[in-house]
XYZ file of C-alpha atoms in Angstrom:
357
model
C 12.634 24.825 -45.203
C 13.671 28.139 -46.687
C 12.372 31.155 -48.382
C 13.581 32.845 -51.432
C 13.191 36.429 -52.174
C 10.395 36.855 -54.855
C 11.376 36.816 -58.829
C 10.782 40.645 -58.901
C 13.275 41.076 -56.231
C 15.617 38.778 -57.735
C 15.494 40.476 -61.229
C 16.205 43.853 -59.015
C 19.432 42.479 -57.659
C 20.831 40.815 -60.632
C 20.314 44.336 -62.262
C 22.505 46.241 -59.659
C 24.798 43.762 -59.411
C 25.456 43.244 -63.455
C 28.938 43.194 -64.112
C 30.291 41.028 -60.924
C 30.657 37.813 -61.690
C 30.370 36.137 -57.931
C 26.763 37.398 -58.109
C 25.524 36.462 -61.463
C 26.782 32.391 -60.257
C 24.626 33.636 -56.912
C 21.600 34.471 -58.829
C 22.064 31.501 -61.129
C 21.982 28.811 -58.339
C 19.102 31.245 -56.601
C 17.405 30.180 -59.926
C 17.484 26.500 -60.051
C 16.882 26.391 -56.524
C 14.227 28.374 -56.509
C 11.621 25.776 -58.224
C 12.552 23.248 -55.061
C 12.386 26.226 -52.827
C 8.429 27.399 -53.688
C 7.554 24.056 -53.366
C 9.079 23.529 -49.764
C 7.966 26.429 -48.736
C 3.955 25.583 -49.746
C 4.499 22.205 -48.212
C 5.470 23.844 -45.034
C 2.833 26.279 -45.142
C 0.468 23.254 -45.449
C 1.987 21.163 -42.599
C 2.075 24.667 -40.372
C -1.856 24.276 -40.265
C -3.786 22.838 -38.064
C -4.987 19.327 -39.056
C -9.224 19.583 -39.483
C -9.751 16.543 -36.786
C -7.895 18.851 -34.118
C -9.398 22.143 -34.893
C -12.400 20.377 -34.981
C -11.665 18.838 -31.824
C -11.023 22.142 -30.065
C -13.999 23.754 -31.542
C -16.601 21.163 -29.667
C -14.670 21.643 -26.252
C -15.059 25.264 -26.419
C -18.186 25.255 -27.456
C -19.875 22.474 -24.845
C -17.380 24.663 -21.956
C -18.834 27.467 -23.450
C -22.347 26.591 -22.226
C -21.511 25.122 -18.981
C -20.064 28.849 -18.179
C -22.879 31.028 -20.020
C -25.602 29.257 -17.755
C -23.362 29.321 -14.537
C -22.651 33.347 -15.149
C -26.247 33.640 -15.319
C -27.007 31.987 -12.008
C -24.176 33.109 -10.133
C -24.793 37.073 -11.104
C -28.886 36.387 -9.504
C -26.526 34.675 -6.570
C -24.296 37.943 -6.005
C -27.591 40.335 -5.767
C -29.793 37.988 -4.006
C -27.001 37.281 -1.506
C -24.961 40.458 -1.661
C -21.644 38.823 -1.618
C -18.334 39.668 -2.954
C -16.945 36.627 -3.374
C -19.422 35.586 -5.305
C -19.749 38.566 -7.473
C -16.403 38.412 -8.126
C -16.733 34.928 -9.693
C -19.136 35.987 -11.457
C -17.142 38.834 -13.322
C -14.593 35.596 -13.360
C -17.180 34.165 -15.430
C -17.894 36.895 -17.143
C -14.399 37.317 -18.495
C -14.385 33.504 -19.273
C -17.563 33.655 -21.286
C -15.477 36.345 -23.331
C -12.229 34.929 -23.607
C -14.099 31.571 -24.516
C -16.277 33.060 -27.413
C -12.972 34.863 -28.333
C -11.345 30.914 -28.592
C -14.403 29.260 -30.437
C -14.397 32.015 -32.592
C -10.415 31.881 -33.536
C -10.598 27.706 -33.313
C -12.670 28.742 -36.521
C -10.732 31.307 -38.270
C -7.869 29.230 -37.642
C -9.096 26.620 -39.987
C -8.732 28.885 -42.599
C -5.736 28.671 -45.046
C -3.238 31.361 -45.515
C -3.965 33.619 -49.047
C -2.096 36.332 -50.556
C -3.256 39.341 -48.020
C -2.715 36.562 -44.997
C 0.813 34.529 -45.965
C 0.035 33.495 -41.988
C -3.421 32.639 -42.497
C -5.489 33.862 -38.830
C -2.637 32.057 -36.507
C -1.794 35.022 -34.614
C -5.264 35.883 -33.619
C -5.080 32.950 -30.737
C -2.195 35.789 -29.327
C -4.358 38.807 -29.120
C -7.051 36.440 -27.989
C -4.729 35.257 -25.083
C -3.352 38.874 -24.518
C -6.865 40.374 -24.267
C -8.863 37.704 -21.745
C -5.210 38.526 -19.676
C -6.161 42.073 -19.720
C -9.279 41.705 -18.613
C -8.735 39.449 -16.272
C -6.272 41.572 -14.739
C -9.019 44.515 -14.757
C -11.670 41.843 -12.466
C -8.752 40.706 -9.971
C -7.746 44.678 -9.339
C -10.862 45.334 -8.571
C -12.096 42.610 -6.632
C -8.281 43.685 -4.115
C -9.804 46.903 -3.909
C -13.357 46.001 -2.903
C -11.909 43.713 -0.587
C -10.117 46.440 0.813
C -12.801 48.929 1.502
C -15.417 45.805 2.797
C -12.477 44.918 5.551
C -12.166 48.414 6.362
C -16.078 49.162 6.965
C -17.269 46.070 8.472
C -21.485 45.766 8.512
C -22.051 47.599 5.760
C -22.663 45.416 3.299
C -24.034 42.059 5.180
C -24.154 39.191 2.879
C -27.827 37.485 2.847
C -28.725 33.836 2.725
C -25.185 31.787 2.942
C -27.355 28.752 2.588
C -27.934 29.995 -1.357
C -24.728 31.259 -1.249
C -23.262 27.843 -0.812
C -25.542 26.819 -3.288
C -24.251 28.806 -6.217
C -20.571 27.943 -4.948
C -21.492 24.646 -5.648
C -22.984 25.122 -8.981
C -20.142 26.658 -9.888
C -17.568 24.616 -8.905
C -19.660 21.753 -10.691
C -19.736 23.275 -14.098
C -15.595 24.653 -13.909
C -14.571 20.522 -12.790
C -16.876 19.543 -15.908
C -15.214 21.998 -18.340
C -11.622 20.999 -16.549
C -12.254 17.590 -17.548
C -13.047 18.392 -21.445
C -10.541 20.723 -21.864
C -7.751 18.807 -20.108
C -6.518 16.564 -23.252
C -6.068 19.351 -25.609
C -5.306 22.403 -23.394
C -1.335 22.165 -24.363
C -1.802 22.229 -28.144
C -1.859 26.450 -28.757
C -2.310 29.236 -26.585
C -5.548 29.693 -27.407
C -6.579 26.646 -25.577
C -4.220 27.404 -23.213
C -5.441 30.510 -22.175
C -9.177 28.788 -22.201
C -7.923 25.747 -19.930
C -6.222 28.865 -17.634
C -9.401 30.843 -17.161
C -11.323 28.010 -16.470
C -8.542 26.745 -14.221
C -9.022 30.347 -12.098
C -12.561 30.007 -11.940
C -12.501 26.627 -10.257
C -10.460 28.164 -7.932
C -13.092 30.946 -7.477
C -15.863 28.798 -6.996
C -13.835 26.717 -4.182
C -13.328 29.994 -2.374
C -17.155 30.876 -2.482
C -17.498 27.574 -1.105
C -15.442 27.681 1.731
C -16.784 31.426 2.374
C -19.964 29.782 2.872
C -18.988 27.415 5.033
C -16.953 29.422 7.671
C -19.235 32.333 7.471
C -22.293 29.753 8.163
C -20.226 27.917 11.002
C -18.396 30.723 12.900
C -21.305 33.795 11.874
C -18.136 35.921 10.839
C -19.710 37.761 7.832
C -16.128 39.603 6.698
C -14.547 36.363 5.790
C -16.484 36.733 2.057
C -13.745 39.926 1.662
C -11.274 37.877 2.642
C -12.228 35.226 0.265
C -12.693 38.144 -2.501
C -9.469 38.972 -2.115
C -7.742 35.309 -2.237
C -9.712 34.817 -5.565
C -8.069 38.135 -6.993
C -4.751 36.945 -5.338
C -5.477 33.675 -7.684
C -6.282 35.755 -10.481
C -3.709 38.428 -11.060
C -0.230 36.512 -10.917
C -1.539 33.715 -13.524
C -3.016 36.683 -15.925
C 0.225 38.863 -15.775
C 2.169 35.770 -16.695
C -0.250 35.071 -19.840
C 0.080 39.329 -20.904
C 3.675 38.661 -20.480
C 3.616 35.623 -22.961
C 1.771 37.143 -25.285
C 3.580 40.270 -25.510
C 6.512 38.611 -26.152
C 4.881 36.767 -29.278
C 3.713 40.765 -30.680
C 6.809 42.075 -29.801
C 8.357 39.882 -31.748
C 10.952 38.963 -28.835
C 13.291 36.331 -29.642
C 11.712 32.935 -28.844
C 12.575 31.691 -25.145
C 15.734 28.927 -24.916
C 17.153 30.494 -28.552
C 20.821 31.902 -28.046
C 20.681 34.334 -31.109
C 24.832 34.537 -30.485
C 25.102 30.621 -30.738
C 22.648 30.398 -33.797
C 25.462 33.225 -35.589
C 28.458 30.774 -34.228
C 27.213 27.780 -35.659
C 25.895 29.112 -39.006
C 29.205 30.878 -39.611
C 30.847 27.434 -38.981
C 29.294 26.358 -41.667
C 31.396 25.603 -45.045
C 31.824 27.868 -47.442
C 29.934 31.300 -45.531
C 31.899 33.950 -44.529
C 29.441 35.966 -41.769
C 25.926 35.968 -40.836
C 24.458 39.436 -40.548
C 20.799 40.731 -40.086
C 19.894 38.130 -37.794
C 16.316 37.764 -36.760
C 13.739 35.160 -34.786
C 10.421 35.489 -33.619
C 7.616 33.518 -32.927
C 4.351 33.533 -35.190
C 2.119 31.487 -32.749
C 2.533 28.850 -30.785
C 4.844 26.245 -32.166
C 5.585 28.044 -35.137
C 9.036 29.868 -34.461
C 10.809 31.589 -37.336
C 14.413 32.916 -38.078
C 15.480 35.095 -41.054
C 19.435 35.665 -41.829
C 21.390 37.083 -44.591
C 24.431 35.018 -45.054
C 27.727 36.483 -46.675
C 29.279 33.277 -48.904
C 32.565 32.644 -50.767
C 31.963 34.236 -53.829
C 32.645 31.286 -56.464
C 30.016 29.035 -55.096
C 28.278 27.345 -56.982
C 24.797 26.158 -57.593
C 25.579 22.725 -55.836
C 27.679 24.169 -53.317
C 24.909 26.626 -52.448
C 22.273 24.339 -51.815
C 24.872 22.154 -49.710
C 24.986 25.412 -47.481
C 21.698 26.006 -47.247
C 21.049 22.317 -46.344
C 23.587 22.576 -43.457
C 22.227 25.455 -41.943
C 18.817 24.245 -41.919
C 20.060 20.771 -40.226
C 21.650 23.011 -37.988
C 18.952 24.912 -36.722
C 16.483 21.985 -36.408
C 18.721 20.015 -34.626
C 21.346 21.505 -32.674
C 19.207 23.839 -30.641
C 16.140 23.398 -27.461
C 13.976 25.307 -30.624
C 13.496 23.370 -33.418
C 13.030 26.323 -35.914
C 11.877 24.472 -39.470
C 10.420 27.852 -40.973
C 13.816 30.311 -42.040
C 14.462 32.456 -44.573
C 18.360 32.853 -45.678
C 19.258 35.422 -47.972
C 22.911 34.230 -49.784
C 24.939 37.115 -50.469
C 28.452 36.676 -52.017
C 30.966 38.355 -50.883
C 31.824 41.671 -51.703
C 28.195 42.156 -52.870
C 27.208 44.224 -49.717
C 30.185 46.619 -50.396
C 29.598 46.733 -54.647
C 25.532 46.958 -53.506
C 26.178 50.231 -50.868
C 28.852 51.953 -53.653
C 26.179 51.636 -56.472
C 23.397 53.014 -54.056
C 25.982 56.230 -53.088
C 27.012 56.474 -57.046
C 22.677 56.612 -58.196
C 22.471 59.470 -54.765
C 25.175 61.563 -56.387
C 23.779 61.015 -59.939
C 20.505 62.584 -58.448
């Protein structure tokens, strides 16, 4: 499905390109296709969405995962100052940063529902990116600090003893109960968007957290070695920093507007100009909106007696060819037609109204 320029835009160009005839038969198959092209372009805005039953659906798993983690940050932060230990304090700032980056989720599950209007043509579907992009950050704050604690704990043994390991193991357990549960309702849908990817990570991490506290316990209750919960501070920050940079990373990539991963912008220009009837492809562009939604914009130079058939015959073939011969299925572009000559007769007319001025 493509997108046409808007009829105000179109009026513009047919009025500084009066007088050529290749561009008047442009504008006049622009015209008849643009009826057909409206309508494509709301259906795919439509089927772009979100259907309600899965929205819905990831609503009531981030909300019941939600509560599991509220309660368990709760305990676990009474844990860290009965017991004094770093492990455990750091999965509690683990938690912490879940609860966050799973309000954050709930709360965009909801917006996302919403439908794009006329101030958002994308509706709220790039809000699960800076969702993503902001846990990341914060999670990356928690497992720097938690290295650095580590650090100075190793380095000055006995002064900060960690008290009752029996509670301590306790809480680990608690923990680790509550991060299997929300594992096990977040499992089926975790691969539908990064937002509930990012939820399904952090929640992934904190498991891992609370089996570290766990095992902390344990050795420091069997062997009496109280610098082990350091050592297990620092294994959950090891956990925590690679898998956050990699999310950051991901999400940059979407606000950056980098060119979606596996998409050869060189091959897309090959193949489109190997299409009949264009000329060259120029002002090529691809991005990604949110997850799953890829886009690509082009302007595309064509012989300059098409016609109004022949023009939707080339639009048609690049479209096929973009959906099908690539690992990205791109099914949102935007190709502006341009018939030859018009860039040159555009550029003199823009240099004749400067030197009017």
């Amino acid at each position: 499905m493509n997108e046409f320029r808007d009829p105000i835009s179109q009026e513009h160009d047919q009025d500084r390109s009066a007088g050529t005839s290749a561009e008047i038969a442009h504008e006049s198959a622009s015209e008849a296709l643009g009826s057909y092209d409206r309508e494509a372009a709301s259906a795919a805005a439509t089927a772009q969405q979100p259907t309600q039953a899965t929205t819905f659906g990831h609503q009531r798993r981030l909300a019941i995962t939600l509560s599991f983690t509220a309660v368990v940050l709760v305990a676990e932060v009474i844990g860290a100052y009965i017991t004094g230990s770093l492990a455990l304090l750091v999965d509690a700032g683990h938690m912490l940063t879940d609860v966050a980056v799973l309000s954050a989720s709930l709360v965009t599950a909801i917006l996302m529902k919403k439908r794009p209007t006329i101030n958002k043509t994308w509706g709220w579907a790039r809000l699960e990116v800076i969702t993503a992009a902001a846990g990341a950050t914060v999670l990356l704050a928690v497992g720097c600090y938690a290295l650095v604690e580590a650090v100075i704990r190793l380095a000055q043994p006995g002064q900060q003893e960690v008290q009752d390991l029996g509670l301590l193991l306790g809480f680990g357990l608690l923990g680790l109960a509550s991060n299997i549960a929300s594992i096990v309702i977040l499992a089926a849908q975790h691969n539908d968007n990064m937002n509930m990817r990012a939820a399904f990570l952090e929640v992934m991490n904190d498991a891992l957290g609370s089996v570290a506290v766990v095992i902390s316990a344990v050795v420091m209750i069997t062997t009496g070695w109280g610098g082990f919960d350091a050592v297990a501070g620092a294994a959950i920050a090891a956990l925590i920093i690679p898998r956050s940079v990699k999310l950051l990373l991901d999400s940059l990539r979407v606000l950056l507007e980098e060119t979606p991963k596996g998409l050869n912008l060189e091959e897309v220009k090959q193949h489109l100009e190997s299409v009949n009837h264009v000329v060259v492809v120029h002002d090529l562009h691809a991005g990604t909106v949110a997850s799953g939604l890829p886009r690509l914009t082009a302007h595309v130079v064509v012989d300059s007696g098409l016609n109004m058939q022949d023009a939707g015959r080339v639009l048609a073939s690049m479209q096929d060819c973009l959906r099908e011969h690539f690992p990205i299925s791109i099914e949102h572009t935007t190709f502006q037609l341009e018939p030859e000559g018009y860039r040159q007769h555009h550029e003199t007319a823009l240099h004749d109204e400067s030197d009017a001025q």
